[in-house]
Structures are given as C-alpha cells and as structure tokens.
Amino acid sequence: MDTIFDYSVSGKNRFQLPEAGCEDYDPIPEEYCTVATVLPEVSEVEVVRHYTNLSRMNFGVDNGMYPLGSCTMKYNPKINEKIAAMEGFSAIHPLADASAVQGCLRVLYELAAALREITGMTFSLCPAAGSHGELSGAMIIKKYFQDLKEARSVVLIPDSAHGTNPASVAMCGFTVKEIPSNSDGDVDVERLRQLLDGNVAAMMLTSPNTLGLFDRNIREISRLLRENGSLFYGDGANLNATAGRARMADMGFDIMHTNLHKTFSTPHGGGGPGSGPVGVVDRLAKYLPVPLVAKGAQGYYLEYDRPDSIGRVHSFYGNFLVALRAYAYIRSLGAEGIRDMSDTAVLNANYLLACLRDLYKLPIDRKCMHEFVISDGDMPNGVTTNDISKRILDYGFHSPTVYFPLHIEGAIMIEPTETETKKSMDTFVNAMAEIRREAYEEPEKVKTAPRNTPVHRVDAVIAARKPVLVWEG
Ligand SMILES: Cc1ncc(COP(=O)(O)O)c(C=O)c1O
C-alpha cells in the first residue's frame, strides 16, 4: 500500500496553523534539532482517505466476531467512551487537590466497592494490567511471609495457567513449580499433595483455567493450601465466566486480580492501557499497593498512610479512564446485568462448543465456562492449527488464540463472549465447517490462506526476528 509520502507534491501545502494560544514560548534549542523534519505535502482529502484505508486494513471487534480465547474481545459499549471523554474526567490533573476531584475519587471508591461485591475482596485499582496485578499479588505474598518470618520461596502453578502467571511470580523472585492437570483438565490433586511442604508460599490458579474449565476440586485445593499455611492466588482475569454467580473469596482464594480491560468491557489490544486491580481478603488488606481511595468526614481522599503496604506500583492511582469505563459498564448493567453477562458468556461458549464438537477434535470433553479448546488433532492432509487460523480470516473472522494452552497439542482456543449473537456464531460455525471440508477436498486452499486479507500469509519467523518498524521512504 502507498504511504502518505507517495501522494506528496512539493509546494502543495497551503496549511494554516492554529493560534499558538500563548504569547511567548521558548523555541527548541538548535542542538536538539538533529533531524530535518520532512512533512508530506498532501491535500486534506488525501489524508482522510489514507487513514480511512489504513483503518480498513485492520480487524477489530467493531468489524466482526473476534473469538480470541483468553483475551475476551467483547464489544465495548460506545457510551463508556463518551463518558471517558467528558472533560470533567479527561481533563483533570493528576496532582489536583482531592477537594477539586471528588467526582473522580467517588468513581474509584465505588468501583472498588462494586468489585468487592462481585468477588468478596478488597481492591487496589493501581495495577495497569492483569500481569501487573499478578506481580502486585506476588509482592503481597512475599511481604506476608516476610512478616511471618518464614522463608517460603516456591509458588505452585498448574500447566493450565495463563502464561503470565509463572512470569509474574518469577519476576518477584519466587521459584515456580508446575502441577500437571489430570485427564479431566482439573489440577492433579494427588500431585499437589506431594508438592506441598513448608517451602510453598502459594499456589496460583487461573480460574476458570485456560481450557475454559472450572476446577471441580477448588474447595479441596484451598483446604490443602490453608492446612499447609500457603496462600491461594486466583487469576480472575476472565471474570465474565463467574461474576454475579460465584465469588472468588467464597471459593477459598486469598488474593486475586481481575482485568477491567476484558471482563469489564474497556478496550484493549495493541498495547492500549489496561487495568488489573489486585484484591485480597480482609486479613491481607494492609498489604495492598497505595493509594487506596477512602471516604472520611471531608469526602473522598487518597489514602497513602498505610505502613504495611507493598508501596506504589504505578504513578498516581492507576489508569483512571480505564477504571471509569469499567465503572460505567458495571453501573449500567447493575447486579442483574452482571449475572446475565456471565450466564450469556457461558451459554454462548457452550453453544459454540456443541456446534463444533463433531467437526473438530475436542481434547477434553466437558461442559465449558466462557471459552473452550478444540484442536487440529484429526485434520487430514497435514492441515494444521496455523492453517485453520489463517483460513478463518478469509471468512471475515479474527483468528482464535492458537497453540495455547501449551499442554494441548495444536490448541485452538475459542471465546465467543456474551456480546455475540446467535447469528454471528452460526456464521462462524459454518465457516469452520467449510474449512474442515476444504481440508479434505481442497487442502491447498487452507494451507496457503489467507487470500482475502490486505496482507497474505507472512513469514512469522522473519516477522518476529527481523521486523521492519520504520518507514524509510
Ligand atoms: C487468564 C489471564 N490472566 C492474565 C492475563 C494477563 O493480562 P494482561 O494482558 O493485562 O497483562 C490474561 C490476558 O489475556 C489472561 O487471560
């Protein structure tokens, strides 16, 4: 595709700059101006067309179904964007005095209260992502055992955990020990029993796990951990499976995080800002990262004076506008709507699973929660998960998550989310059925896909090893 520079014609520009808005300014010192700025000289319509065309080369949840397992690409209501753009929220200064931003503090206070209602835990909204919530949780685990003067250094993590779980605890200095899943996809409790000793600080369980399964032994797991003096961490990034139906604290978890940018419908992907609040049961609340938002006689205020806190994990108080969108989402749904969200997420996933079970291999045959995993296990003519994931692009869908979780060979992880209609799911099923037919009858079509996208199949190794990140005209 042409770049904007290809339309540039020297001398074309008759631009007008807006008023500076200030009388005096210091020009940038010359020694810092080391590269000559070359701006394309184009007309307004060329700029509009260029960017509109660029936007059409991308795929987003506003274009079509985006069944990216684990990543919960649900539709984000536009009203949340409108609210987040309101000046009273978007133009506040992070150093403004609490008395001047009472409304914003109230949003944070009430969001933490809503999350407590949903999970049974007390939250700090500071972490900027799910993995950041995990790291904050691991720091809380560390401080807890430091205070007990116990040198526990191991965190147990099932093979069905999200990939960030082991990375986060390792970053905090813990040693990770993996627990295998049993043939039903649950944690192998016998193996857990064998691994538990005085060195185990915690176990971190992605719930539901990355197969989209709720661990049926969760009570037993939490009992064993408690008996061992270990903490139980729950990765609640995908709370759209259980919110409004079951609370993480009641399942026996001591610490958790959730992803506002997934479950609570704020946009994500492309590295955009997220929010991964970390929550704890009451006895651990003193360790939460600061600040928390509190309410006193003078109104809402940021509470920093918490001597046992692990300290700050983010500048100011986290990603406020992400929290605001989540607050708008929760308030507009209400308790009943939140329950309905989870019910529909689980119903949609089970509907898709039922439609696909005879078409693709199902490594673990159980009812699922909000997502499920199929595989390329019985594909003919050497057609692989990678081929299927590319061919689905030609049918106008984003690919599912592939080759994850790692313990399922050729995994294809599908999450329709609660925002998909039956019609769009049926269209997806038809496309998957057609791909299976092609795998038998016209395998080359699948193996050379995608064909209908602006960029055809890329060499993934070169793209990763030698990415071209700069336009060099
Ligand atoms: C179960 C689970 N845990 C943790 C994360 C990590 O969240 P983040 O990408 O915000 O760091 C994700 C993200 O997809 C997830 O699905």
Coordinates of N, CA and C in Angstrom, one line a residue, residues 152 156 179 192 196 200-205 218-233 252-254:
R152 N 9.6 -18.8 52.6 CA 9.0 -19.7 51.6 C 9.3 -19.1 50.2
L156 N 3.3 -22.7 43.4 CA 2.9 -23.8 42.5 C 1.9 -23.2 41.5
I179 N 2.3 -27.9 38.3 CA 1.5 -29.0 38.7 C 0.7 -29.5 37.4
L192 N -0.5 -32.3 43.8 CA -0.5 -31.1 44.7 C -0.1 -31.5 46.1
L196 N 3.2 -30.1 48.3 CA 3.1 -29.2 49.4 C 4.1 -29.5 50.5
V200 N 6.4 -23.9 50.3 CA 5.4 -23.4 49.3 C 4.7 -22.2 49.9
A201 N 4.9 -21.1 49.2 CA 4.3 -19.8 49.7 C 2.9 -19.8 49.2
A202 N 2.6 -20.2 48.0 CA 1.3 -20.0 47.4 C 1.1 -20.9 46.2
M203 N -0.2 -21.0 45.8 CA -0.5 -21.6 44.6 C -1.3 -20.6 43.8
M204 N -1.0 -20.5 42.5 CA -1.7 -19.5 41.6 C -2.5 -20.3 40.6
L205 N -3.8 -20.1 40.7 CA -4.7 -20.9 39.8 C -5.5 -19.9 38.9
I218 N -11.8 -27.2 43.6 CA -11.3 -26.0 44.1 C -11.4 -25.9 45.7
R219 N -12.4 -26.4 46.3 CA -12.5 -26.4 47.7 C -11.4 -27.2 48.4
E220 N -11.2 -28.4 47.8 CA -10.2 -29.3 48.3 C -8.8 -28.6 48.2
I221 N -8.6 -28.0 47.0 CA -7.3 -27.3 46.8 C -7.1 -26.2 47.9
S222 N -8.1 -25.4 48.1 CA -8.0 -24.3 49.0 C -7.8 -24.9 50.5
R223 N -8.4 -26.0 50.8 CA -8.3 -26.6 52.1 C -6.8 -27.1 52.3
L224 N -6.3 -27.7 51.3 CA -4.9 -28.3 51.4 C -3.9 -27.1 51.6
L225 N -4.2 -26.0 50.8 CA -3.2 -24.9 50.9 C -3.3 -24.3 52.3
R226 N -4.5 -24.1 52.8 CA -4.7 -23.5 54.1 C -4.0 -24.3 55.2
E227 N -4.2 -25.6 55.1 CA -3.5 -26.5 56.1 C -2.0 -26.4 56.0
N228 N -1.5 -26.1 54.8 CA -0.1 -26.0 54.7 C 0.4 -24.6 55.0
G229 N -0.4 -23.7 55.4 CA 0.0 -22.3 55.7 C 0.3 -21.5 54.4
S230 N -0.1 -22.0 53.2 CA 0.2 -21.3 52.0 C -1.0 -20.5 51.6
L231 N -0.8 -19.5 50.7 CA -1.8 -18.6 50.2 C -2.3 -19.1 48.9
F232 N -3.6 -18.8 48.6 CA -4.2 -19.2 47.3 C -4.5 -18.0 46.5
Y233 N -3.8 -17.9 45.3 CA -4.0 -16.8 44.4 C -4.9 -17.2 43.3
G252 N -12.4 -19.7 48.2 CA -11.2 -20.0 49.0 C -10.0 -19.3 48.6
F253 N -10.1 -18.4 47.6 CA -8.9 -17.6 47.2 C -8.6 -16.5 48.3
D254 N -7.3 -16.2 48.5 CA -6.9 -15.2 49.4 C -6.5 -13.9 48.6

